[in-house]
mmCIF file of C-alpha atoms and ligand atoms in Angstrom:
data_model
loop_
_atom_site.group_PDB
_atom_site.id
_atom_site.type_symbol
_atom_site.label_atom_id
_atom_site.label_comp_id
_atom_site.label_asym_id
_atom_site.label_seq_id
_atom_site.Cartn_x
_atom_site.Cartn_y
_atom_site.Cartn_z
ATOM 1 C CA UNK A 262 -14.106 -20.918 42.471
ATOM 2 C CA UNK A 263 -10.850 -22.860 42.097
ATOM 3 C CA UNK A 264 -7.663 -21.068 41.572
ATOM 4 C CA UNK A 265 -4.391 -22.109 40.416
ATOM 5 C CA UNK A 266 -1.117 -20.819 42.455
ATOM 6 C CA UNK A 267 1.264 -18.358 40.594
ATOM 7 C CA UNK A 268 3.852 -21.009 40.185
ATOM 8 C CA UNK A 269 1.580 -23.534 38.455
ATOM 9 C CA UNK A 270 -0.390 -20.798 36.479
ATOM 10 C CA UNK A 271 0.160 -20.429 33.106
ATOM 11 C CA UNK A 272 -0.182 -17.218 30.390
ATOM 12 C CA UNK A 273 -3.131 -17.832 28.173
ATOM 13 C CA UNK A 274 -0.661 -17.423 25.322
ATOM 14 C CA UNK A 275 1.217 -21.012 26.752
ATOM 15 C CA UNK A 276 -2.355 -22.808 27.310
ATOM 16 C CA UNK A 277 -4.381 -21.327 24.356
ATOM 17 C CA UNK A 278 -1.782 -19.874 21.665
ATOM 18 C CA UNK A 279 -4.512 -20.172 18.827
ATOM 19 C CA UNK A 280 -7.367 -18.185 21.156
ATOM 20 C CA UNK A 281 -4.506 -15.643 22.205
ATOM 21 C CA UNK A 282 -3.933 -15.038 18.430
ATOM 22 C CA UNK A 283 -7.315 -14.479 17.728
ATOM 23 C CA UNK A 284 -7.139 -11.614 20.396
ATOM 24 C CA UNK A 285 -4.290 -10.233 18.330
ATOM 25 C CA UNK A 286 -6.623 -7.374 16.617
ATOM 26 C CA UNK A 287 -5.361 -4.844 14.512
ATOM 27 C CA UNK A 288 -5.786 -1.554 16.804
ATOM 28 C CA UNK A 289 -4.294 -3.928 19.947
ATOM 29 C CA UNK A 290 -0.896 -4.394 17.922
ATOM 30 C CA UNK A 291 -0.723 -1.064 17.140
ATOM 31 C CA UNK A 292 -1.052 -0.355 21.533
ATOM 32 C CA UNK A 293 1.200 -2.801 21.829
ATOM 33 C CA UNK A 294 3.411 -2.091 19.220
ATOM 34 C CA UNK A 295 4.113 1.342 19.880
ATOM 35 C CA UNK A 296 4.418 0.508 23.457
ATOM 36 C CA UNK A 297 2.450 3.742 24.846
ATOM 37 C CA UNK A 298 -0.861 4.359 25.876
ATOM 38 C CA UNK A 299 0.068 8.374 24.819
ATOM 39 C CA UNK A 300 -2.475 10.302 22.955
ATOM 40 C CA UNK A 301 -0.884 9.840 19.702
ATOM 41 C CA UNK A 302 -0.548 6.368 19.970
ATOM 42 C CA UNK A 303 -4.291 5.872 20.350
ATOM 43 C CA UNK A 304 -4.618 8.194 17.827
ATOM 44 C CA UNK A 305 -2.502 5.966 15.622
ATOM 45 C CA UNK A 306 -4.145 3.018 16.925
ATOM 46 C CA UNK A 307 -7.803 4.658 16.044
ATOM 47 C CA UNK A 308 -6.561 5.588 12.132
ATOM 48 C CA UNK A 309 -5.493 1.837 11.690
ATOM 49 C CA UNK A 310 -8.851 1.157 13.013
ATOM 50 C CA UNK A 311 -10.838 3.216 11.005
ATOM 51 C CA UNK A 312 -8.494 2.001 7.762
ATOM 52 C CA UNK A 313 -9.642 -1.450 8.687
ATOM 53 C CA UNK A 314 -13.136 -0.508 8.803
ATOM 54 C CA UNK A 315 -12.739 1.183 5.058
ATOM 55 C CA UNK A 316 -11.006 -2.237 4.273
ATOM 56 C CA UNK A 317 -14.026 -4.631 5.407
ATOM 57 C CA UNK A 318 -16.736 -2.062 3.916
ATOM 58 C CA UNK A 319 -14.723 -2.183 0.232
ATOM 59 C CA UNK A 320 -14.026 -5.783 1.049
ATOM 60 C CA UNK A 321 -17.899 -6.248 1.385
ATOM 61 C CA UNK A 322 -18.866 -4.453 -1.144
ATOM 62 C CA UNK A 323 -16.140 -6.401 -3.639
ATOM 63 C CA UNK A 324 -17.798 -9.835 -2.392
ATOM 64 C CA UNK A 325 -21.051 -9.052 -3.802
ATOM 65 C CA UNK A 326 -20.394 -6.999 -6.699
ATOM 66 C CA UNK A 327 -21.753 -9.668 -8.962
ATOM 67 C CA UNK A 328 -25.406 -9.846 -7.475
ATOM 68 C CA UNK A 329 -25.561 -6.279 -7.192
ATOM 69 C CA UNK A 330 -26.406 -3.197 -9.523
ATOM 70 C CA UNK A 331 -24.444 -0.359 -9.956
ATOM 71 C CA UNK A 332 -21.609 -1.758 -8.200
ATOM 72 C CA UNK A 333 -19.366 -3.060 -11.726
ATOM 73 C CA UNK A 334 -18.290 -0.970 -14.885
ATOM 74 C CA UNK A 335 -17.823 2.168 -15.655
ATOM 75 C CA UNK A 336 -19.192 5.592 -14.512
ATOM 76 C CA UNK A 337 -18.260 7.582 -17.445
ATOM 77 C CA UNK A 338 -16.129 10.199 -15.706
ATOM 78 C CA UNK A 339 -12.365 10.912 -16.357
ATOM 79 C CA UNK A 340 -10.504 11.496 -13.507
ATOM 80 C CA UNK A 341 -7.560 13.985 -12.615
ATOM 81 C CA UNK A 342 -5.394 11.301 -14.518
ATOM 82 C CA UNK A 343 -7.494 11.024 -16.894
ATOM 83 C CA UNK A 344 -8.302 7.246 -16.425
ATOM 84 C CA UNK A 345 -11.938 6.806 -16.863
ATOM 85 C CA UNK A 346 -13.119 6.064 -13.475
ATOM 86 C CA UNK A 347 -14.837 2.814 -12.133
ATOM 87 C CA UNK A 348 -17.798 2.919 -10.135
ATOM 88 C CA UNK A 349 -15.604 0.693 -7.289
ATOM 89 C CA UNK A 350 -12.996 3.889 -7.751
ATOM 90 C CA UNK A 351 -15.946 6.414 -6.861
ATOM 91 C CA UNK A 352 -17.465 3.822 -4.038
ATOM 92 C CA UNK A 353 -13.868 3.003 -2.121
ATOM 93 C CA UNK A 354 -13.037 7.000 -2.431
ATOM 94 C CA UNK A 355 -16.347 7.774 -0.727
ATOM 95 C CA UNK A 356 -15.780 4.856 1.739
ATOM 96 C CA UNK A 357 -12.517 6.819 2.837
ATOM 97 C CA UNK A 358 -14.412 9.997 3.604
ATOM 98 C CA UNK A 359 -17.289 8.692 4.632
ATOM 99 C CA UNK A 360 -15.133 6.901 7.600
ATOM 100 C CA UNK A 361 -12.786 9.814 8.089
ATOM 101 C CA UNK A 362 -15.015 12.831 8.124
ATOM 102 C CA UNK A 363 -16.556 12.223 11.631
ATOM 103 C CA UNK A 364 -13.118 10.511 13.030
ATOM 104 C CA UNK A 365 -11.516 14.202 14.315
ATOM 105 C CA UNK A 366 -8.037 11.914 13.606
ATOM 106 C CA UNK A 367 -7.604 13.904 10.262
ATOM 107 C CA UNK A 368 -7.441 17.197 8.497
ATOM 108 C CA UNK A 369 -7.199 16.497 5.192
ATOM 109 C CA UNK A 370 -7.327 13.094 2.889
ATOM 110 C CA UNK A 371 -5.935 13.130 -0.479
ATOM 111 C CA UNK A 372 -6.548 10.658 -3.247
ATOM 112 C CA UNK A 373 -6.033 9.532 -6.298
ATOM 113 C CA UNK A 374 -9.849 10.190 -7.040
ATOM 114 C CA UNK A 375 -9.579 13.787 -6.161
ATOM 115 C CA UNK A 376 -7.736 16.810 -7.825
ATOM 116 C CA UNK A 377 -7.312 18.440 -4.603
ATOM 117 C CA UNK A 378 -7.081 17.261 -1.558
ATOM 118 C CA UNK A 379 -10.604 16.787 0.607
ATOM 119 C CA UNK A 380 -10.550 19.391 4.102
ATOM 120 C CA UNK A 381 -12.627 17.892 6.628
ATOM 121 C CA UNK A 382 -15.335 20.490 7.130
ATOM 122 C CA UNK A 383 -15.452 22.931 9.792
ATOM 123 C CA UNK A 384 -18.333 21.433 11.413
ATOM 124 C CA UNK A 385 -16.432 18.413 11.730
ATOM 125 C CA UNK A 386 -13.528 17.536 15.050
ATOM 126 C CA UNK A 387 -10.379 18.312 13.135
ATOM 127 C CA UNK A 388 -6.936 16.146 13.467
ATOM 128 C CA UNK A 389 -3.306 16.919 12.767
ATOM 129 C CA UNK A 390 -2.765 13.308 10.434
ATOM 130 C CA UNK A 391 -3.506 13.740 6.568
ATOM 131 C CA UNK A 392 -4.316 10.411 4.777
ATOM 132 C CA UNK A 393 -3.113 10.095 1.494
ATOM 133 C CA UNK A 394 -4.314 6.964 -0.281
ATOM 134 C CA UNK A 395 -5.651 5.416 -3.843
ATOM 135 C CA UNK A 396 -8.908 3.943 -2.719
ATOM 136 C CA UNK A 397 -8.637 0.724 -5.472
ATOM 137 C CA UNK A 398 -5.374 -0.250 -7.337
ATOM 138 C CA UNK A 399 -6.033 -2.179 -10.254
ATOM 139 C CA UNK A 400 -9.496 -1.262 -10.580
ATOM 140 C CA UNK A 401 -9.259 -3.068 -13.987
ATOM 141 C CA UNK A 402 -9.307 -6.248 -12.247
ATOM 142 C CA UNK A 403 -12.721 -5.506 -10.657
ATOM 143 C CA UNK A 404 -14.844 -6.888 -13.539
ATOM 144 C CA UNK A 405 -13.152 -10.074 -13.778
ATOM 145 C CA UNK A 406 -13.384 -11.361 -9.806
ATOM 146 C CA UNK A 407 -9.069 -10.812 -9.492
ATOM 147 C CA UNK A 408 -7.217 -9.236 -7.089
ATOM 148 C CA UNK A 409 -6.589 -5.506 -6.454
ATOM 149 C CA UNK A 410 -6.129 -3.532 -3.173
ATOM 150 C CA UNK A 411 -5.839 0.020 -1.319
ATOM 151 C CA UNK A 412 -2.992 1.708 -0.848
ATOM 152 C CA UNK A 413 -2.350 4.233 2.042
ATOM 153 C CA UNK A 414 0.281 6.685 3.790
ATOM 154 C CA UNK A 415 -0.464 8.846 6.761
ATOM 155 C CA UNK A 416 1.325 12.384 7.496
ATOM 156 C CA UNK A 417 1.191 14.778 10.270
ATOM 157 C CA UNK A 418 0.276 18.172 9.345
ATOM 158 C CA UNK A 419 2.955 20.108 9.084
ATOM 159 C CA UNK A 420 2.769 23.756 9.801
ATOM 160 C CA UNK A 421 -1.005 25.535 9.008
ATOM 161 C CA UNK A 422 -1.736 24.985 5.232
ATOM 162 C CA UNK A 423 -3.667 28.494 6.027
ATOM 163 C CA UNK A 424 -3.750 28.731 1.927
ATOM 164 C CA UNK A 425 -5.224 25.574 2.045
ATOM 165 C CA UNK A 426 -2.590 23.881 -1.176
ATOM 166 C CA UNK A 427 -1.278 21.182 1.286
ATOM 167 C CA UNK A 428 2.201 22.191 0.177
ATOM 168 C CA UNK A 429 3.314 20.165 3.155
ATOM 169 C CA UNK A 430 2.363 17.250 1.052
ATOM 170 C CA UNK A 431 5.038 17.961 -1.391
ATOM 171 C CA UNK A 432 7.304 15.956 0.932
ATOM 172 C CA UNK A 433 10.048 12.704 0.702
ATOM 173 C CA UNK A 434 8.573 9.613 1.603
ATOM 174 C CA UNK A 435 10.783 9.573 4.480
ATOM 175 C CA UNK A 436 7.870 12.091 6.388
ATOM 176 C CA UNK A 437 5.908 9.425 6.340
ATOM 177 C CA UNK A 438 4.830 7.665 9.895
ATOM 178 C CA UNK A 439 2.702 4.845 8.765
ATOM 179 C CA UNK A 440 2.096 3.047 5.913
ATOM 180 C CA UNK A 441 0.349 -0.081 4.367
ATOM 181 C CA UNK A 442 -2.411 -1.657 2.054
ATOM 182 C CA UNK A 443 -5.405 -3.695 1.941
ATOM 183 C CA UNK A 444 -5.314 -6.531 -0.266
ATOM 184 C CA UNK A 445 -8.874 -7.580 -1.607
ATOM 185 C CA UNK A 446 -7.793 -11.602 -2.606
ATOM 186 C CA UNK A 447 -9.335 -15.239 -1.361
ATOM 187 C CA UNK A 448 -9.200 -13.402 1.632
ATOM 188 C CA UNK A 449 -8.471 -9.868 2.845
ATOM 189 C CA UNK A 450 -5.452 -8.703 4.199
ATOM 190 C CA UNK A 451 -4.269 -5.502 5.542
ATOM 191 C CA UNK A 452 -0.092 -5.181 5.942
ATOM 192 C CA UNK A 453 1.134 -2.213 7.611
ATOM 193 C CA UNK A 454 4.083 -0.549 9.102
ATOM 194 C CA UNK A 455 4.467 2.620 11.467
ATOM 195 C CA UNK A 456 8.380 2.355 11.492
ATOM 196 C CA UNK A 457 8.889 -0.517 13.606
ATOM 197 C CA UNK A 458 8.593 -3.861 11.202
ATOM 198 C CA UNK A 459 6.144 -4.445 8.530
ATOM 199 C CA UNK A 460 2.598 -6.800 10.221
ATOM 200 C CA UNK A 461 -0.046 -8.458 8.201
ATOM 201 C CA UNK A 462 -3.435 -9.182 9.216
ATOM 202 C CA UNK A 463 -6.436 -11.364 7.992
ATOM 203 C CA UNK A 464 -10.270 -10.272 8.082
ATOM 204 C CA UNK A 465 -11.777 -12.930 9.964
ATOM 205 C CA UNK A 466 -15.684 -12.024 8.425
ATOM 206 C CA UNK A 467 -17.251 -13.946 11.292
ATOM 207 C CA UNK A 468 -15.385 -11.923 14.152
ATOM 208 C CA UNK A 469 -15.355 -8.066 11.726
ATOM 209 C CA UNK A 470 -11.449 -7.908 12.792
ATOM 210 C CA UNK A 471 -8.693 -7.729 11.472
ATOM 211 C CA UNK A 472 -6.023 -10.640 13.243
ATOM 212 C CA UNK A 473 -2.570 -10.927 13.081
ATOM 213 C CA UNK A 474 -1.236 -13.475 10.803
ATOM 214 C CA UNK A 475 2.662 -12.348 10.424
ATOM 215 C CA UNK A 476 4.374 -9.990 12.435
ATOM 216 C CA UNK A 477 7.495 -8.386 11.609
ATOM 217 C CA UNK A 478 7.966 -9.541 7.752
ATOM 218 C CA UNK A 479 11.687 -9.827 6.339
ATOM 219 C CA UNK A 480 11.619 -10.106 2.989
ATOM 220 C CA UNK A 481 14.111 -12.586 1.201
ATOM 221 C CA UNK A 482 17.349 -10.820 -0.063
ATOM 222 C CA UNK A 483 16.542 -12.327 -3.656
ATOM 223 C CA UNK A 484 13.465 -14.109 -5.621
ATOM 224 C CA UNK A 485 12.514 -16.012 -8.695
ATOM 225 C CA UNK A 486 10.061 -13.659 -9.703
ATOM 226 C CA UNK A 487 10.106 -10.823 -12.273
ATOM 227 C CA UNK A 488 6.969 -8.632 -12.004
ATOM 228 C CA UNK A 489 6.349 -5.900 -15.486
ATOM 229 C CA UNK A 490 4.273 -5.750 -17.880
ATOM 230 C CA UNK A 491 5.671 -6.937 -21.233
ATOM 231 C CA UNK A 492 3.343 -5.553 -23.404
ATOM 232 C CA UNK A 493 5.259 -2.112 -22.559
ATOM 233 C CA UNK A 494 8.422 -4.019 -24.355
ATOM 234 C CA UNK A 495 9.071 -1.240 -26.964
ATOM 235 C CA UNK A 496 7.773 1.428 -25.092
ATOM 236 C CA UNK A 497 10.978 1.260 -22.485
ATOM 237 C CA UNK A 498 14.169 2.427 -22.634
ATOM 238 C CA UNK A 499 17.168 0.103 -24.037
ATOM 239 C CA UNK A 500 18.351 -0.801 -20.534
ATOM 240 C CA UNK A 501 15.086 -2.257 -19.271
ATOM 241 C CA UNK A 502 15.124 -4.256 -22.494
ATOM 242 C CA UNK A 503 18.155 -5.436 -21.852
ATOM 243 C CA UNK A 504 17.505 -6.291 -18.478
ATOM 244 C CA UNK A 505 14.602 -8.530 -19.356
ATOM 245 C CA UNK A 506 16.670 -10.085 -22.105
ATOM 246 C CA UNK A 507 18.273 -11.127 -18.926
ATOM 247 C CA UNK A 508 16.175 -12.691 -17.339
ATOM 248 C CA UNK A 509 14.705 -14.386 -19.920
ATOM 249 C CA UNK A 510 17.963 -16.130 -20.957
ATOM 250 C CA UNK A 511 18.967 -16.795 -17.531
ATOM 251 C CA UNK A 512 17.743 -19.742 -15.426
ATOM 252 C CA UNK A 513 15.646 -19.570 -12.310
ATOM 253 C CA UNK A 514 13.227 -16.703 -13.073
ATOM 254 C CA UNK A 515 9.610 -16.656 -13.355
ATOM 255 C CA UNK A 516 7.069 -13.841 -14.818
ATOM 256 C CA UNK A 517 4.428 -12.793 -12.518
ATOM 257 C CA UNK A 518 1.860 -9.698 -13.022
ATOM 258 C CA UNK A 519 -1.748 -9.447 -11.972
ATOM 259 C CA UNK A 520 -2.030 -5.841 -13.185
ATOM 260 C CA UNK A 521 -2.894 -4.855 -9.701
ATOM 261 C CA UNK A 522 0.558 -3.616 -8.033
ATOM 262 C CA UNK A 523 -1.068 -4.415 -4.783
ATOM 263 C CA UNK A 524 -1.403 -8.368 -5.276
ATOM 264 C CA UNK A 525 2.223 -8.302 -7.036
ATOM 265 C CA UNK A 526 3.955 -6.730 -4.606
ATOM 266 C CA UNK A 527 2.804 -8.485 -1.755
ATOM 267 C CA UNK A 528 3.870 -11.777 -3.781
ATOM 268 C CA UNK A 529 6.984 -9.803 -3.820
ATOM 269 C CA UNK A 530 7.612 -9.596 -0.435
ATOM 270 C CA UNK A 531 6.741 -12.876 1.063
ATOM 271 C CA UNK A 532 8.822 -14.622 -1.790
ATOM 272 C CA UNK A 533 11.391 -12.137 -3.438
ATOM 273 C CA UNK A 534 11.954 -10.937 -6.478
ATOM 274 C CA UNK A 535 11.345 -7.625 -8.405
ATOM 275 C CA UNK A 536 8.514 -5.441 -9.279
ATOM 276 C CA UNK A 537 9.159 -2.413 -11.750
ATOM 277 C CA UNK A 538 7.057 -0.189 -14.034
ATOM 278 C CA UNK A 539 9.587 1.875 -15.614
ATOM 279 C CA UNK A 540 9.074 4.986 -17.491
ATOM 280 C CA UNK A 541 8.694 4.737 -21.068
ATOM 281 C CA UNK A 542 9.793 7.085 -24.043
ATOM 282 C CA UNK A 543 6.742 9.326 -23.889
ATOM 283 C CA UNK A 544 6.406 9.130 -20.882
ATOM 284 C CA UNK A 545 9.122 8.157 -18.477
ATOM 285 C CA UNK A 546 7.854 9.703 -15.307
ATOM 286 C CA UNK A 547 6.014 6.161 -15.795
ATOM 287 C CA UNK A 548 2.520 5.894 -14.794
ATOM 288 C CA UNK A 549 2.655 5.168 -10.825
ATOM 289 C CA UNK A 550 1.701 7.743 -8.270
ATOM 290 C CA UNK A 551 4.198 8.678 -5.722
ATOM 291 C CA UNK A 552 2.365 10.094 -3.084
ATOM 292 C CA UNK A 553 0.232 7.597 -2.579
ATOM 293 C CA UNK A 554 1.311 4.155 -4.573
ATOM 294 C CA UNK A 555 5.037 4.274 -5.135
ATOM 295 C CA UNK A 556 6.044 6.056 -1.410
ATOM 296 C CA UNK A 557 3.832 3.976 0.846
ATOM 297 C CA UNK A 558 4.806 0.883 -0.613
ATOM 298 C CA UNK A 559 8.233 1.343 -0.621
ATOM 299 C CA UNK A 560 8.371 2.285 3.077
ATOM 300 C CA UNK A 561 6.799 -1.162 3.368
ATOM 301 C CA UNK A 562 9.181 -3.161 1.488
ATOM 302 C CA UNK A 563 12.570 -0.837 3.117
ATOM 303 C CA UNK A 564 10.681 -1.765 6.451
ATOM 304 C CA UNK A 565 11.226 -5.734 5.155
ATOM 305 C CA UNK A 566 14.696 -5.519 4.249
ATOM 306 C CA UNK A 567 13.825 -4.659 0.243
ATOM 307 C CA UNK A 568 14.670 -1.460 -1.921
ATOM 308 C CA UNK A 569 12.325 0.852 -4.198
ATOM 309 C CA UNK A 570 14.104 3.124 -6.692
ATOM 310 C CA UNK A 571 13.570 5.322 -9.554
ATOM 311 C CA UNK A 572 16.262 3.499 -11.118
ATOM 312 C CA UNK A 573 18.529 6.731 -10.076
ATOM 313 C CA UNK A 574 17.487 7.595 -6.832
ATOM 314 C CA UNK A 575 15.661 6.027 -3.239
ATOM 315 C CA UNK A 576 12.052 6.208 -4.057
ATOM 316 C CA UNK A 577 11.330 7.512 -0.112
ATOM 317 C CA UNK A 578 14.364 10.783 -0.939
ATOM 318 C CA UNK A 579 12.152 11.936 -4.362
ATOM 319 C CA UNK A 580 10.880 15.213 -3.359
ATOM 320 C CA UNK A 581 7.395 15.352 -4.812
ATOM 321 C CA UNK A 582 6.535 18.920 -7.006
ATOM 322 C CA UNK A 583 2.934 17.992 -7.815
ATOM 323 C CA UNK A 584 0.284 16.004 -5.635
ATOM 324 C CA UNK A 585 -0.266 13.386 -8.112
ATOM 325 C CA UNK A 586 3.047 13.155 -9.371
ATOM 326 C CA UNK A 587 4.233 9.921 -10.962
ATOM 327 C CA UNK A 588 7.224 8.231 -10.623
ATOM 328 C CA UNK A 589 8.992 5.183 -12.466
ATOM 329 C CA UNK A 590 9.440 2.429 -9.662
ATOM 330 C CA UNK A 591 11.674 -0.907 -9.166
ATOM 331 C CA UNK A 592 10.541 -1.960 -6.179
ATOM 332 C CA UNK A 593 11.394 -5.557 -4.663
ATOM 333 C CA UNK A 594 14.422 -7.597 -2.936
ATOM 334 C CA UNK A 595 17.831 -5.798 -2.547
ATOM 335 C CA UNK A 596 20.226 -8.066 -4.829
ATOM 336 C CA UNK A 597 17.411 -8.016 -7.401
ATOM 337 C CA UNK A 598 16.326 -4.443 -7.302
ATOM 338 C CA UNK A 599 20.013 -3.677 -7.749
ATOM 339 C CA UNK A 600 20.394 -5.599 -10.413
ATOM 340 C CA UNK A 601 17.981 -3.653 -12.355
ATOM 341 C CA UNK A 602 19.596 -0.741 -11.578
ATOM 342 C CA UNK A 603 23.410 -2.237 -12.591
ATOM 343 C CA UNK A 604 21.596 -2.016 -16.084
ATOM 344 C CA UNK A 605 20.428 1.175 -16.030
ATOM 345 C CA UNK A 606 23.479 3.033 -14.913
ATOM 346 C CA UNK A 607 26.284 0.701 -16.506
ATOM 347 C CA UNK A 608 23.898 -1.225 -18.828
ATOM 348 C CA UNK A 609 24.679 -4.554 -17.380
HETATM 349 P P1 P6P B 234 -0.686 -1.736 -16.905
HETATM 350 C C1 P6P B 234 -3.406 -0.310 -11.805
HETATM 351 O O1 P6P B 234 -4.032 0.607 -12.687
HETATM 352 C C2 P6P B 234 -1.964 0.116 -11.674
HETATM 353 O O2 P6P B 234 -1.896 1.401 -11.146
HETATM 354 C C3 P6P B 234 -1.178 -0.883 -10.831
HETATM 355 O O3 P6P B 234 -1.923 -1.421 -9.819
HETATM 356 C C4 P6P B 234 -0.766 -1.921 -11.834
HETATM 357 O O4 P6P B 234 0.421 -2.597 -11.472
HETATM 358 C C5 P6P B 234 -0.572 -1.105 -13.107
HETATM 359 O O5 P6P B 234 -1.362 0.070 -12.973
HETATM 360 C C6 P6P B 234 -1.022 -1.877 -14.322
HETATM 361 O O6 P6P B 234 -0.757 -1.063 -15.434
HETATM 362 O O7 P6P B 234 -0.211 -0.631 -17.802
HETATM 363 O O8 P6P B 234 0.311 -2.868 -16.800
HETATM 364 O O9 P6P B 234 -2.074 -2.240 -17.202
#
């Protein structure tokens, strides 16, 4: 067998940079990233892995929803938001459990899909990290072959929820350790952050894994693009009018929204600009979860250099008083996310 001397011998990563990449998987950077081999950085490392595996199984399912029955449409149900519910809502929320319940890296997962939170049974290992996540954004985009994604935030347990209300949920987005989504587009992506940089990945189908594509994402400080819905127009308060008026008269901004907050945030971040859903007259908590939309994105896009406010106050400082609680968000590059907000507190 011929060997090479030290001094002559280069790193794999110098001789075969593409093959090295493609041995960048998902639960390896999160090893790596944390830089311990501790139990609770495999543990870490084994919830981003079992998040992945919820991602290709959607992912999967999403690819072949045309050929198959049952998979498009709706079920009939209302759920706790009193959306009626797709059947890609009900199939991603079971995904979730069905990948967490056997894990023993959770105690508790709570979704969009599910008026309380789910307890992992007794006769199932237990772990201290509660999963919060809405199992499909923009589940209308499902029947038309578009864009939509997951959305997920994991929490340590804090104290014993003996009462079993999860009132350590009710908690600033700042208690949150990790954070990302799974974006279901040409291809799949998963973008995540633990505290230490924001990391996208790609599903490579032929390998199953998840490999890195972009690590530690900095957002630009502005952006062309203008993200809202402006069929809400009349529905929002004057200064969000007047904002838009803004934009529209001004040069060098585009309107972008795929009504999946997913796929228009992640435009967001790799190419600036703002996202917002404000609150409206009737309802200007807005229509956004915070829990699990609003706060786990916006510890993503702080983690790249953006903001995400109310319009009044940091979305990650809102102290939640209800699980499903919803929140008006402006979420997006700093100089653009503030100058929303120069609108709504001085009106220009
Ligand atoms: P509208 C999807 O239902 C969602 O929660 C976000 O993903 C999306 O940005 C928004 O609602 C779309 O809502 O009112 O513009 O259709």
């Amino acid at each position: 067998m011929t060997t090479t001397s030290d001094s002559s011998q280069q790193s794999i990563r110098e001789t075969r940079p593409s093959l090295e990449r493609d041995c960048m998987t998902l639960s390896r950077h999160v090893l790596q990233h944390l830089q311990s081999f501790a139990s609770d950085a495999q543990d870490l490392s084994a919830l981003m892995n079992r998040i992945a595996l919820a991602g290709k199984l959607i992912s999967r399912h999403l690819s072949r929803a045309g050929l198959m029955e049952g998979v498009l449409g709706f079920t009939g149900e209302v759920n706790v938001q009193g959306e009626s519910v797709k059947k890609m809502d009900v199939y991603a929320n079971d995904v979730f459990i069905a990948v967490f319940e056997q894990s023993g890296l959770v105690c508790r997962l709570a979704s969009e899909e599910m008026d309380k939170p789910y307890y992992i049974p007794e006769n199932c290992p237990i772990g201290r990290y509660t999963l919060l996540y809405d199992p499909i954004d923009g589940s209308s985009n499902t029947d038309t072959n578009l864009s939509l994604g997951s959305i997920f935030a994991i929490r340590r347990q804090e104290g014993d929820d003996i009462d079993g209300t999860a009132q350590d949920l009710l908690a600033p987005g700042r208690k949150q350790i990790g954070a990302g989504y799974i974006l279901y587009g040409p291809s799949t992506m998963l973008v995540y952050t633990l505290g230490r940089g924001v990391h996208s990945f790609t599903l490579d189908p032929s390998l199953g894994e998840f490999i890195l594509t972009e690590e530690n994402i900095q957002m630009p400080e502005h952006g062309s693009i203008y993200s809202v819905n402006e069929g809400n127009f009349w529905q929002w308060d004057e200064p969000i009018r007047e904002y838009v008026r803004y934009v529209h008269r001004t040069e060098g901004y585009t309107a972008r929204y795929s009504g999946a907050m997913v796929s228009d945030i992640h435009r967001v971040l790799l190419q600036g600009g703002v996202f917002l859903y404000p609150g409206t007259r009737q309802k200007p908590e807005g229509k956004l979860r915070l829990l699990y939309e609003s706060a786990p994105l916006a510890y993503i896009i702080e983690q790249a250099g953006g903001r995400a406010t109310t319009g009044h106050t940091n979305i990650l400082d809102v102290v939640p008083t209800k699980l499903h609680q919803r929140t008006p968000l402006i979420i997006g590059s700093k100089q653009d996310v503030a100058k929303v907000e120069s609108f709504i507190q001085n009106g220009h």
